[in-house]
Coordinates of C-alpha atoms and ligand atoms in Angstrom, one line a residue:
X1 CA 0.0 0.0 0.0
X2 CA 2.7 2.4 -0.9
X3 CA 1.9 5.9 -1.8
X4 CA 2.8 6.8 -5.3
X5 CA 5.7 9.1 -5.5
X6 CA 4.0 12.4 -6.3
X7 CA 5.0 15.7 -4.7
X8 CA 2.7 17.1 -2.1
X9 CA 2.3 20.3 -3.9
X10 CA 1.4 18.5 -7.2
X11 CA -1.2 16.5 -5.2
X12 CA -2.7 19.6 -3.7
X13 CA -2.8 21.2 -7.1
X14 CA -4.5 18.2 -8.6
X15 CA -7.2 18.4 -5.9
X16 CA -7.8 22.1 -6.6
X17 CA -9.2 21.3 -10.0
X18 CA -12.1 23.6 -10.6
X19 CA -11.0 26.1 -8.0
X20 CA -7.5 26.8 -9.4
X21 CA -8.5 30.1 -11.1
X22 CA -10.2 31.6 -8.1
X23 CA -7.3 30.4 -5.8
X24 CA -4.8 32.1 -8.1
X25 CA -6.9 35.2 -8.1
X26 CA -6.8 35.1 -4.3
X27 CA -3.0 34.7 -4.3
X28 CA -2.7 37.6 -6.7
X29 CA -4.9 39.6 -4.4
X30 CA -2.5 38.8 -1.6
X31 CA 0.3 40.1 -3.7
X32 CA -1.6 43.3 -4.5
X33 CA -2.6 44.1 -0.9
X34 CA 0.9 43.6 0.3
X35 CA 2.4 45.8 -2.3
X36 CA -0.3 48.4 -1.4
X37 CA 1.2 48.4 2.1
X38 CA 3.8 50.7 0.5
X39 CA 1.3 53.4 -0.5
X40 CA 0.9 54.9 2.9
X41 CA 4.6 55.4 3.5
X42 CA 4.9 56.6 -0.1
X43 CA 2.3 59.3 0.4
X44 CA 3.6 60.2 3.8
X45 CA 7.0 60.7 2.3
X46 CA 5.5 63.0 -0.4
X47 CA 3.5 65.0 2.2
X48 CA 6.5 65.4 4.5
X49 CA 8.9 66.5 1.7
X50 CA 6.5 68.8 0.0
X51 CA 4.5 70.3 2.9
X52 CA 6.4 69.8 6.1
X53 CA 10.1 69.8 5.9
X54 CA 11.1 71.1 2.4
X55 CA 12.4 74.6 1.9
X56 CA 9.2 75.6 0.1
X57 CA 6.9 73.8 2.6
X58 CA 5.1 76.9 3.8
X59 CA 4.7 78.2 0.3
X60 CA 3.5 74.8 -1.0
X61 CA 0.9 74.6 1.7
X62 CA -0.6 77.8 0.4
X63 CA -0.1 77.3 -3.4
X64 CA -0.7 73.5 -3.7
X65 CA -3.5 73.1 -1.2
X66 CA -5.4 71.0 -3.7
X67 CA -2.5 68.6 -4.1
X68 CA -2.2 68.3 -0.3
X69 CA -5.9 67.2 0.0
X70 CA -5.6 65.0 -3.1
X71 CA -2.7 63.1 -1.5
X72 CA -4.5 62.7 1.8
X73 CA -7.8 61.5 0.2
X74 CA -6.0 59.1 -2.2
X75 CA -4.2 57.7 0.9
X76 CA -7.5 57.1 2.7
X77 CA -9.3 55.6 -0.3
X78 CA -6.4 53.2 -1.0
X79 CA -6.4 52.1 2.6
X80 CA -10.1 51.2 2.3
X81 CA -9.6 49.4 -1.0
X82 CA -6.8 47.5 0.6
X83 CA -8.9 46.4 3.5
X84 CA -11.6 45.3 1.0
X85 CA -9.1 43.2 -0.9
X86 CA -7.8 41.6 2.3
X87 CA -11.4 40.7 3.2
X88 CA -12.2 39.2 -0.3
X89 CA -8.9 37.3 -0.4
X90 CA -9.6 35.7 3.0
X91 CA -13.1 34.7 1.9
X92 CA -11.7 33.3 -1.4
X93 CA -8.9 31.1 0.0
X94 CA -11.2 29.9 2.9
X95 CA -13.8 28.9 0.3
X96 CA -11.2 27.0 -1.8
X97 CA -9.7 25.3 1.2
X98 CA -13.1 24.0 2.4
X99 CA -14.0 22.7 -1.1
X100 CA -10.7 20.9 -1.4
X101 CA -11.0 19.5 2.1
X102 CA -14.4 18.2 1.3
X103 CA -13.2 16.6 -2.0
X104 CA -10.2 14.9 -0.4
X105 CA -12.3 13.7 2.6
X106 CA -14.9 12.1 0.3
X107 CA -12.1 10.5 -1.7
X108 CA -10.4 9.2 1.4
X109 CA -13.6 7.7 2.9
X110 CA -14.3 6.1 -0.4
X111 CA -10.9 4.6 -0.5
X112 CA -11.2 3.3 3.1
X113 CA -14.6 2.0 2.5
X114 CA -13.5 0.0 -0.6
X115 CA -10.4 -1.5 0.9
X116 CA -10.0 -5.2 1.4
X117 CA -9.7 -7.2 4.6
X118 CA -5.9 -7.0 4.5
X119 CA -6.1 -3.2 4.8
X120 CA -8.2 -3.5 7.9
X121 CA -5.8 -6.0 9.4
X122 CA -3.0 -3.4 8.8
X123 CA -4.4 -0.1 9.8
X124 CA -5.9 0.7 13.2
X125 CA -9.2 2.5 13.5
X126 CA -7.7 5.3 15.6
X127 CA -5.0 5.9 13.1
X128 CA -7.4 6.1 10.2
X129 CA -9.6 8.5 12.2
X130 CA -6.6 10.7 12.7
X131 CA -6.0 10.8 9.0
X132 CA -9.5 11.8 8.1
X133 CA -9.7 14.5 10.8
X134 CA -6.5 16.1 12.2
X135 CA -4.3 15.3 9.2
X136 CA -6.8 16.6 6.8
X137 CA -7.2 19.8 8.7
X138 CA -3.5 20.4 8.4
X139 CA -3.9 20.1 4.6
X140 CA -6.8 22.6 4.7
X141 CA -4.7 25.0 6.8
X142 CA -2.0 24.7 4.1
X143 CA -4.3 26.1 1.5
X144 CA -6.1 28.6 3.6
X145 CA -3.2 30.0 5.5
X146 CA 0.3 28.7 4.9
X147 CA 0.5 29.3 1.1
X148 CA -1.1 32.7 1.5
X149 CA 1.3 33.6 4.3
X150 CA 4.3 32.6 2.3
X151 CA 3.2 34.8 -0.6
X152 CA 2.4 37.6 1.9
X153 CA 5.8 37.4 3.5
X154 CA 7.8 37.4 0.3
X155 CA 5.6 40.0 -1.5
X156 CA 6.0 42.4 1.4
X157 CA 9.7 41.7 1.6
X158 CA 10.4 42.1 -2.1
X159 CA 8.1 45.1 -2.6
X160 CA 9.7 46.9 0.3
X161 CA 13.2 45.9 -0.8
X162 CA 12.4 47.3 -4.3
X163 CA 11.1 50.5 -2.8
X164 CA 14.2 50.8 -0.6
X165 CA 16.4 50.4 -3.7
X166 CA 14.3 53.0 -5.5
X167 CA 14.9 55.5 -2.7
X168 CA 18.5 54.8 -2.0
X169 CA 20.4 51.7 -2.8
X170 CA 23.2 52.2 -0.4
X171 CA 21.0 52.4 2.5
X172 CA 18.8 49.5 1.1
X173 CA 21.9 47.2 0.9
X174 CA 23.0 48.1 4.4
X175 CA 19.7 47.2 5.9
X176 CA 19.0 44.1 3.7
X177 CA 22.5 42.7 4.3
X178 CA 21.1 41.3 7.5
X179 CA 18.4 39.2 5.8
X180 CA 20.6 36.3 4.7
X181 CA 21.7 35.6 8.3
X182 CA 18.0 35.3 9.3
X183 CA 17.4 32.9 6.4
X184 CA 20.2 30.6 7.5
X185 CA 18.7 30.5 10.9
X186 CA 15.2 29.6 9.5
X187 CA 16.7 26.8 7.5
X188 CA 18.5 25.4 10.6
X189 CA 15.2 25.6 12.4
X190 CA 13.4 23.7 9.7
X191 CA 15.9 20.9 9.8
X192 CA 15.3 20.6 13.5
X193 CA 11.5 20.9 13.6
X194 CA 10.6 18.7 10.7
X195 CA 11.2 15.3 12.5
X196 CA 9.5 16.7 15.5
X197 CA 6.3 17.3 13.6
X198 CA 6.5 13.7 12.3
X199 CA 6.9 12.4 15.8
X200 CA 4.0 14.6 17.0
X201 CA 1.8 13.2 14.3
X202 CA 2.6 9.7 15.5
X203 CA 1.9 10.5 19.1
X204 CA -1.5 11.9 18.2
X205 CA -2.3 8.8 16.3
X206 CA -1.4 6.7 19.4
X207 CA -3.6 8.9 21.5
X208 CA -6.6 8.5 19.2
X209 CA -6.1 4.8 18.9
X210 CA -5.9 4.4 22.7
X211 CA -9.1 6.5 23.2
X212 CA -11.0 4.6 20.4
X213 CA -10.0 1.1 21.6
X214 CA -10.9 2.0 25.2
X215 CA -14.3 3.4 24.4
X216 CA -15.3 0.6 22.1
X217 CA -13.9 -2.0 24.4
X218 CA -15.1 -0.5 27.6
X219 CA -17.2 -3.5 28.6
X220 CA -14.1 -5.6 28.8
X221 CA -12.3 -3.0 30.8
X222 CA -15.3 -2.9 33.2
X223 CA -15.5 -6.7 33.4
X224 CA -11.9 -6.9 34.5
X225 CA -12.1 -3.8 36.7
X226 CA -9.1 -2.4 34.7
X227 CA -10.3 1.2 34.7
X228 CA -7.4 2.5 36.7
X229 CA -5.0 0.6 34.6
X230 CA -6.5 1.9 31.3
X231 CA -6.7 5.5 32.6
X232 CA -3.0 5.3 33.5
X233 CA -2.2 3.8 30.1
X234 CA -4.1 6.6 28.4
X235 CA -2.5 9.1 30.6
X236 CA 0.9 7.9 29.5
X237 CA -0.1 8.4 25.8
X238 CA -1.5 11.8 26.8
X239 CA 1.7 12.9 28.6
X240 CA 3.8 11.7 25.6
X241 CA 1.7 13.7 23.2
X242 CA 1.8 16.8 25.3
X243 CA 5.5 16.5 25.9
X244 CA 6.2 16.1 22.2
X245 CA 3.8 19.0 21.5
X246 CA 5.7 21.2 23.9
X247 CA 9.0 20.2 22.6
X248 CA 7.9 21.0 19.0
X249 CA 6.5 24.4 20.1
X250 CA 9.7 25.1 22.1
X251 CA 12.0 24.4 19.2
X252 CA 11.1 27.8 17.8
X253 CA 12.1 29.4 21.1
X254 CA 15.7 28.2 20.6
X255 CA 15.9 30.0 17.3
X256 CA 13.7 33.0 17.9
X257 CA 16.1 35.1 20.0
X258 CA 18.7 35.1 17.2
X259 CA 16.2 36.0 14.6
X260 CA 14.8 38.7 16.8
X261 CA 18.3 40.1 17.5
X262 CA 19.1 40.2 13.7
X263 CA 15.7 41.8 13.0
X264 CA 16.3 44.4 15.6
X265 CA 19.6 45.2 14.1
X266 CA 17.8 46.7 11.1
X267 CA 16.5 49.8 12.8
X268 CA 19.9 50.4 14.3
X269 CA 21.6 50.2 10.9
X270 CA 18.9 52.6 9.6
X271 CA 19.6 55.0 12.4
X272 CA 23.3 55.1 12.0
X273 CA 23.7 54.8 8.2
X274 CA 20.4 56.7 7.5
X275 CA 21.4 59.5 10.0
X276 CA 24.8 59.9 8.3
X277 CA 23.1 60.1 4.9
X278 CA 20.7 62.8 6.0
X279 CA 23.6 64.8 7.3
X280 CA 25.4 64.3 4.0
X281 CA 22.2 65.3 2.2
X282 CA 22.1 62.0 0.3
X283 CA 18.5 61.4 1.4
X284 CA 15.7 63.6 2.4
X285 CA 13.9 63.6 5.7
X286 CA 10.8 62.2 4.0
X287 CA 12.8 59.3 2.6
X288 CA 14.3 58.6 6.0
X289 CA 10.8 58.6 7.5
X290 CA 9.7 56.3 4.6
X291 CA 12.6 53.9 5.4
X292 CA 11.8 54.0 9.1
X293 CA 8.1 53.5 8.7
X294 CA 8.7 50.5 6.4
X295 CA 11.4 48.8 8.4
X296 CA 8.7 46.5 9.9
X297 CA 7.8 45.4 6.4
X298 CA 11.2 43.7 6.3
X299 CA 11.3 42.6 9.9
X300 CA 7.9 41.0 10.0
X301 CA 8.2 38.6 7.1
X302 CA 11.4 37.4 8.7
X303 CA 9.6 36.8 12.0
X304 CA 6.6 35.2 10.2
X305 CA 8.8 32.7 8.4
X306 CA 9.4 30.7 11.6
X307 CA 5.7 30.2 12.1
X308 CA 5.1 29.5 8.5
X309 CA 7.9 26.9 8.5
X310 CA 6.3 25.3 11.6
X311 CA 2.9 25.0 9.9
X312 CA 4.5 23.9 6.6
X313 CA 6.2 21.0 8.5
X314 CA 2.9 20.1 10.1
X315 CA 1.3 19.9 6.7
X316 CA 4.2 17.9 5.4
X317 CA 3.9 15.3 8.1
X318 CA 0.1 15.1 7.8
X319 CA 0.0 15.0 4.0
X320 CA 2.3 12.0 4.0
X321 CA -0.3 10.2 6.0
X322 CA -3.2 11.4 4.0
X323 CA -1.6 10.6 0.6
X324 CA -0.7 7.1 1.7
X325 CA -4.4 6.3 2.0
X326 CA -5.3 8.6 -1.0
X327 CA -3.2 6.5 -3.3
X328 CA -3.7 3.2 -1.7
X329 CA -5.2 0.5 -3.8
X330 CA -7.0 -2.6 -2.6
X331 CA -5.4 -5.8 -3.8
X332 CA -8.8 -7.4 -4.3
X333 CA -10.6 -5.6 -7.2
X334 CA -12.5 -6.5 -10.3
X335 CA -10.3 -7.8 -13.1
X336 CA -10.4 -5.7 -16.3
X337 CA -12.1 -8.5 -18.2
X338 CA -14.3 -9.7 -15.3
X339 CA -17.3 -11.8 -16.4
X340 CA -20.6 -10.0 -16.3
X341 CA -23.2 -12.1 -14.4
X342 CA -26.2 -9.9 -13.8
X343 CA -28.6 -12.9 -13.3
X344 CA -29.2 -14.5 -10.0
X345 CA -26.6 -17.3 -9.4
X346 CA -27.6 -20.9 -9.2
X347 CA -25.5 -21.3 -6.1
X348 CA -22.9 -24.0 -6.9
X349 CA -19.8 -23.6 -4.8
X350 CA -16.7 -25.6 -5.5
X351 CA -13.2 -25.6 -4.0
X352 CA -10.5 -27.1 -6.1
X353 CA -7.2 -27.9 -4.3
X354 CA -7.4 -24.7 -2.3
X355 CA -4.5 -23.7 -0.1
X356 CA -4.4 -20.4 1.8
X357 CA -2.0 -18.4 3.9
X358 CA -2.7 -14.9 5.3
X359 CA -0.3 -12.3 3.9
X360 CA 0.8 -11.4 7.4
X361 CA 1.1 -14.9 8.7
X362 CA 3.9 -17.3 7.8
X363 CA 2.1 -20.7 8.0
X364 CA -0.6 -21.8 5.6
X365 CA -4.0 -22.2 7.4
X366 CA -5.7 -24.2 4.6
X367 CA -4.2 -27.1 2.7
X368 CA -5.5 -28.6 -0.5
X369 CA -9.2 -28.2 0.2
X370 CA -11.6 -29.7 -2.4
X371 CA -15.3 -30.1 -2.2
X372 CA -18.5 -29.3 -4.1
X373 CA -21.7 -27.8 -2.9
X374 CA -24.4 -28.3 -5.5
X375 CA -27.2 -25.7 -5.9
X376 CA -29.7 -26.0 -3.0
X377 CA -27.5 -28.4 -0.9
X378 CA -26.5 -27.8 2.7
X379 CA -22.8 -28.3 3.6
X380 CA -21.8 -28.3 7.2
X381 CA -18.3 -27.6 8.3
X382 CA -17.0 -28.7 11.6
X383 CA -13.7 -28.8 13.4
X384 CA -12.0 -27.6 16.5
X385 CA -11.4 -24.0 17.1
X386 CA -8.6 -22.4 15.0
X387 CA -8.7 -25.2 12.4
X388 CA -9.5 -22.7 9.6
X389 CA -13.3 -22.8 9.1
X390 CA -13.8 -19.0 9.1
X391 CA -10.7 -18.7 6.8
X392 CA -12.3 -21.1 4.4
X393 CA -15.7 -19.4 4.0
X394 CA -14.0 -16.0 3.6
X395 CA -12.6 -17.2 0.3
X396 CA -16.1 -17.6 -1.2
X397 CA -17.0 -13.8 -1.2
X398 CA -13.3 -13.3 -2.1
X399 CA -12.4 -11.4 1.1
X400 CA -9.1 -13.1 0.5
X401 CA -7.7 -15.0 -2.4
X402 CA -6.4 -18.6 -2.2
X403 CA -2.7 -18.9 -2.4
X404 CA -3.1 -22.0 -4.5
X405 CA -6.1 -23.7 -6.2
X406 CA -9.4 -22.2 -7.2
X407 CA -12.7 -21.2 -5.6
X408 CA -15.5 -21.5 -8.1
X409 CA -19.1 -20.3 -7.9
X410 CA -21.4 -21.5 -10.7
X411 CA -18.3 -23.0 -12.3
X412 CA -16.6 -19.7 -12.6
X413 CA -13.5 -18.7 -10.7
X414 CA -14.5 -16.1 -8.2
X415 CA -11.4 -14.1 -9.1
X416 CA -13.0 -13.6 -12.5
X417 CA -16.3 -12.3 -11.2
X418 CA -17.3 -8.8 -10.4
X419 CA -17.1 -8.4 -6.7
X420 CA -20.4 -6.6 -6.4
X421 CA -22.3 -9.3 -8.3
X422 CA -20.6 -12.1 -6.4
X423 CA -21.2 -10.6 -3.0
X424 CA -24.8 -9.6 -3.8
X425 CA -25.5 -13.3 -4.2
X426 CA -24.1 -14.2 -0.9
X427 CA -25.8 -13.8 2.5
X428 CA -23.2 -13.9 5.2
X429 CA -23.8 -14.0 9.0
X430 CA -20.3 -13.6 10.5
X431 CA -19.1 -15.2 13.6
X432 CA -18.4 -11.8 15.2
X433 CA -21.8 -10.2 15.0
X434 CA -21.8 -6.5 14.3
X435 CA -25.0 -4.6 14.2
X436 CA -25.3 -0.9 13.4
X437 CA -26.8 1.7 15.8
X438 CA -30.0 1.8 13.9
X439 CA -33.5 0.3 14.4
X440 CA -33.9 -3.5 14.3
X441 CA -35.9 -3.0 11.1
X442 CA -33.0 -1.0 9.6
X443 CA -30.5 -3.7 10.6
X444 CA -32.4 -6.5 9.0
X445 CA -33.0 -4.6 5.8
X446 CA -29.4 -3.5 5.6
X447 CA -28.6 -5.4 2.5
X448 CA -31.8 -4.3 0.7
X449 CA -33.3 -1.1 1.8
X450 CA -36.4 -1.6 -0.4
X451 CA -37.6 -4.4 1.8
X452 CA -41.2 -3.9 3.0
X453 CA -42.2 -4.2 6.7
X454 CA -43.9 -7.5 6.0
X455 CA -40.8 -9.0 4.5
X456 CA -38.6 -7.8 7.3
X457 CA -41.1 -9.6 9.7
X458 CA -41.0 -12.7 7.6
X459 CA -37.2 -12.9 7.8
X460 CA -37.3 -12.3 11.5
X461 CA -39.7 -15.2 11.7
X462 CA -37.4 -17.4 9.7
X463 CA -34.6 -16.6 12.1
X464 CA -36.8 -17.2 15.1
X465 CA -36.3 -13.5 16.1
X466 CA -39.9 -12.3 15.6
X467 CA -41.0 -13.3 19.1
X468 CA -38.5 -11.4 21.1
X469 CA -38.6 -8.4 18.7
X470 CA -42.3 -7.9 19.2
X471 CA -41.8 -8.1 22.9
X472 CA -39.5 -5.1 22.8
X473 CA -41.0 -1.7 23.7
X474 CA -40.8 -0.3 20.2
X475 CA -40.8 -3.6 18.3
X476 CA -39.0 -3.4 15.0
X477 CA -38.4 0.3 15.6
X478 CA -36.3 -0.3 18.7
X479 CA -32.9 1.3 18.2
X480 CA -30.1 -1.1 19.1
X481 CA -27.0 0.6 20.5
X482 CA -23.6 0.7 18.9
X483 CA -22.6 -2.8 17.9
X484 CA -25.9 -4.1 19.0
X485 CA -25.8 -3.0 22.7
X486 CA -29.0 -3.9 24.5
X487 CA -29.4 -7.3 22.9
X488 CA -28.3 -10.7 24.1
X489 CA -25.7 -12.7 22.2
X490 CA -28.3 -15.1 20.8
X491 CA -30.6 -12.2 19.9
X492 CA -27.9 -10.5 18.0
X493 CA -27.1 -13.7 16.2
X494 CA -30.7 -14.1 15.1
X495 CA -30.9 -10.5 13.8
X496 CA -27.7 -11.1 11.9
X497 CA -29.2 -14.3 10.4
X498 CA -32.4 -12.4 9.4
X499 CA -30.1 -9.8 7.8
X500 CA -28.3 -12.4 5.8
X501 CA -31.5 -14.1 4.7
X502 CA -33.1 -10.8 3.8
X503 CA -31.0 -10.4 0.6
X504 CA -32.5 -13.7 -0.5
X505 CA -29.0 -15.0 -1.4
X506 CA -28.2 -17.8 -3.7
X507 CA -25.5 -18.8 -1.3
X508 CA -26.1 -18.5 2.5
X509 CA -23.0 -18.7 4.7
X510 CA -23.5 -19.0 8.4
X511 CA -20.4 -18.9 10.6
X512 CA -21.4 -20.3 14.0
X513 CA -24.6 -18.3 13.8
X514 CA -26.6 -20.5 16.2
X515 CA -23.9 -21.1 18.8
X516 CA -25.6 -18.8 21.3
X517 CA -29.2 -19.9 20.9
X518 CA -30.8 -22.7 22.8
X519 CA -31.6 -26.1 21.2
X520 CA -35.3 -25.4 20.9
X521 CA -34.8 -22.1 19.0
X522 CA -32.1 -23.7 16.9
X523 CA -34.5 -26.4 15.8
X524 CA -37.0 -23.7 14.7
X525 CA -34.3 -22.0 12.7
X526 CA -33.3 -25.2 11.1
X527 CA -36.8 -25.9 10.2
X528 CA -37.3 -22.6 8.5
X529 CA -34.0 -22.8 6.7
X530 CA -35.3 -25.9 5.0
X531 CA -38.5 -24.1 4.1
X532 CA -37.0 -20.9 2.5
X533 CA -39.1 -19.6 -0.3
X534 CA -36.1 -19.1 -2.5
X535 CA -33.5 -21.5 -3.8
X536 CA -30.3 -21.3 -1.7
X537 CA -27.1 -23.2 -1.1
X538 CA -26.2 -23.3 2.6
X539 CA -22.7 -23.5 4.0
X540 CA -23.0 -23.8 7.7
X541 CA -20.2 -23.8 10.2
X542 CA -21.4 -25.3 13.5
X543 CA -20.2 -27.0 16.6
X544 CA -23.4 -29.0 17.4
X545 CA -24.2 -32.3 15.8
X546 CA -27.9 -31.4 16.0
X547 CA -27.2 -28.6 13.5
X548 CA -25.2 -30.6 11.1
X549 CA -27.0 -33.9 11.2
X550 CA -29.3 -33.2 8.3
X551 CA -26.7 -31.6 6.0
X552 CA -26.1 -33.2 2.6
X553 CA -22.5 -33.3 3.3
X554 CA -20.4 -32.7 6.4
X555 CA -16.8 -31.6 6.2
X556 CA -14.5 -32.2 9.1
X557 CA -11.5 -29.9 9.1
X558 CA -8.4 -30.5 11.2
X559 CA -5.4 -28.2 11.0
X560 CA -6.6 -26.8 7.7
X561 CA -7.2 -30.1 6.0
X562 CA -10.4 -32.0 5.3
X563 CA -10.0 -35.2 7.2
X564 CA -13.5 -36.6 6.9
X565 CA -16.4 -35.9 4.6
X566 CA -19.8 -37.4 4.0
X567 CA -23.3 -37.6 5.4
X568 CA -24.1 -38.0 9.0
X569 CA -24.6 -41.7 8.6
X570 CA -21.4 -42.2 6.6
X571 CA -19.3 -40.4 9.1
X572 CA -20.8 -42.1 12.1
X573 CA -20.0 -45.4 10.4
X574 CA -16.4 -44.2 9.8
X575 CA -15.9 -44.1 13.6
X576 CA -13.5 -41.1 13.3
X577 CA -13.6 -37.6 14.8
X578 CA -17.3 -37.1 13.9
X579 CA -18.3 -40.3 15.5
X580 CA -16.6 -39.3 18.7
X581 CA -18.3 -35.9 18.5
X582 CA -21.7 -37.5 18.2
X583 CA -21.0 -39.7 21.2
X584 CA -19.7 -36.7 23.2
X585 CA -22.7 -34.5 22.4
X586 CA -25.5 -37.0 22.6
X587 CA -24.0 -39.1 25.4
X588 CA -25.2 -42.2 23.5
X589 CA -23.3 -45.1 22.0
X590 CA -23.9 -44.9 18.3
Ligands
GTP1 P1 -13.1 -20.8 15.5 O1 -13.9 -19.7 14.9 O2 -12.5 -20.4 16.8 O3 -13.9 -22.1 15.6 O4 -11.9 -21.1 14.5 P2 -11.8 -21.1 12.9 O5 -11.8 -22.5 12.5 O6 -12.8 -20.3 12.3 O7 -10.4 -20.6 12.7 P3 -9.9 -19.4 11.7 O8 -10.2 -19.7 10.3 O9 -10.5 -18.1 12.2 O10 -8.4 -19.3 11.9 C1 -7.5 -20.3 11.4 C2 -6.1 -19.9 11.7 O11 -5.8 -18.7 11.0 C3 -5.8 -19.6 13.1 O12 -4.6 -20.2 13.4 C4 -5.7 -18.2 13.2 O13 -4.7 -17.8 14.1 C5 -5.3 -17.8 11.8 N1 -5.8 -16.4 11.4 C6 -7.1 -16.1 11.4 N2 -7.2 -14.8 11.0 C7 -6.0 -14.4 10.7 C8 -5.5 -13.2 10.1 O14 -6.2 -12.2 9.8 N3 -4.1 -13.1 9.9 C9 -3.3 -14.1 10.2 N4 -2.0 -14.0 10.0 N5 -3.8 -15.3 10.7 C10 -5.1 -15.4 10.9
MG2 MG1 -14.2 -19.0 13.1

C-alpha cells in the first residue's frame, strides 16, 4: 500500500481542480494588498517632503493646497480598498480550502470503504480516524493560511526591498544585508523541527487509537475492573503527546532570539547609516521617514517565516499520511475482463485444491481443500477452534484469495467475477456479529433497503427472532446501540441471520450463527432454513451435531485439512472424529 511518488504540492494542485483560477486570483490579491502596504509610506513621504520639511513647505501649503488634499484623500481611499481586498482574499482562500478539504475527505472515505480485509488488518481505527480528521485539517490549513502567508511574507519583503532600492540603494543594501543571516537560521530551524512534527503526528495517532479502543472495548475494561490501569495507560499516551507537542513548540524558542536580534539590528543600521546620509544630504527627511516606517515590512516577514515553517512541516507530516491512503489500492478488485453475471446465481460452490495463507502470517491455514456444494445443498463444516473454518468461508465472497487452487461459484472462478455481483448473491452471517446503531428493522433490511415491513417480519420469523422483537418496547423500531448493545448474544445472532436471509441470497453462509441460541430455537431456525421460499445453497459452520446432522455433506477440518467428509450416517460409520463428537454430544453409544 505504498503511496505513489508524487510531490505534495502537485497532489494539492490536482485536488484544486475547478478552484484553481479563483485560488490564483486570491493569491494575486494577496500580492496586491501587500504591495499596497507601501502606499501609505509613499504618500507620507511626499507630504513630509512637500509640505512639512522642504524649503518651500510653507509656500506649498498655500499654493498647492489641492495637491495636499488629493494626496490625503488618495491615501485614505487606498487604505479602504486594501482592506476590502484583504477581506475578499480571506473569503476566497477559505472557500477554496473548504472545497478541497471536502473533496479529499470524500475521496479518502471512499478509499477506506472499498479496501479489502488485508487493509483493515494493517491499519488501526484510531490511526485512520486521525488521518481523516486532524491530518486533513493540516492540509486545509496549508491552502487557507500557509501558502497565502508565504506569498504575503515574500511579497512584502520584495516590494519593500524594491522601494528601498528605488529611494537609496546604499541604505537599502546596508539594511537588507542582515536578511541572509536570518534565512540561514530559518533553514536550521526547519531541519530541527521537521522530524519533531513527524513524531508529534505519530503520538496523536497513538492517543486517538488508545481512546478509540478503550471506548469501544469499555465492557471488557469494566469486566476486569481495569479502569485505573486503562486510565493510567491513556495518561501515558497523553503525557507523551503533550511532551512532544511542547518540545515541538519550544523548538522555535531556541531560534527565535537570534532572529529577533538580527531583525532588531535593522532599525539600528537605519539610524546610523540613514542618519549619516541625512547629514550628508544623500537622502531627504521624507525618505528617512519612509525607510523608518517601512522597516517593519522587512522585519515582520522574517519573523513570520518561523511560524510559516512550523505550519509547513505540520502539513508535510500530515499530508504524507493522507496521501498514503489517498493513493492506496485494494489488492482485491474487479479484473479488467471480469465476467458480467447480472442474473441470480444458481448457487454452486466448488473448492479445487485450495490452499491459503494470510499475507501477514507465515504458515498456511488451509491445505488442499476440495469439495463441491451443488445448488440447494447444505454443507456443514465442523472442526476444532482455530482449524480454519472461518478462513475457508471467507474465500467464497473473495475477502481473501487462495494462495493455490481455485474457488468456483457456478463453475466460474470467483477471481474472474465482479465483486459486487458475487457478493450480492451471498448472504453472510459472520461469527463476530456487528449490528449498526439503527433500528432492528434497519439492521435486518441493511442489504436491501427496499424491503417492506412485512418482508422484514417474515425474515425475522425465519430466524426465530420475531417473538423477542415484538416483545421489545418499540418492536421493530427499537434502536439497538452501537454494535448491538442492549441485545443478548443469541438475539444479535438471530438478527444477523435475518439480515443475511433478507437479501434472498443464492448462497447462504452461516459462521457459527446459532452457537448462542438454545436447542429449541435452533430447531426452529433449522426448520425454517429448510422451508425458505427461494433456492439457496447453505454453507453452515457449526459445533453442534444437532445442527449438522441433516446436511447433505459434512466436512470435518483439522489443521486446515479436510480429514473426513460425507453424510451423518457415513461419518458415524467411519468411527472417526465425527463419531466421537456425536458420542460426546448426545451421550449415546452410536
Ligand atoms: P473458530 O472460529 O475459533 O472455531 O476457529 P476457525 O476454525 O474459524 O479458525 P480461523 O479460520 O479463524 O483461523 C484459522 C487460523 O488462521 C488460526 O490459526 C488463526 O490464528 C489464523 N488467522 C485467522 N485470521 C487471521 C489473520 O487475519 N491473519 C493471520 N495471520 N492469521 C489469521
Ligand atoms: Mg471461526
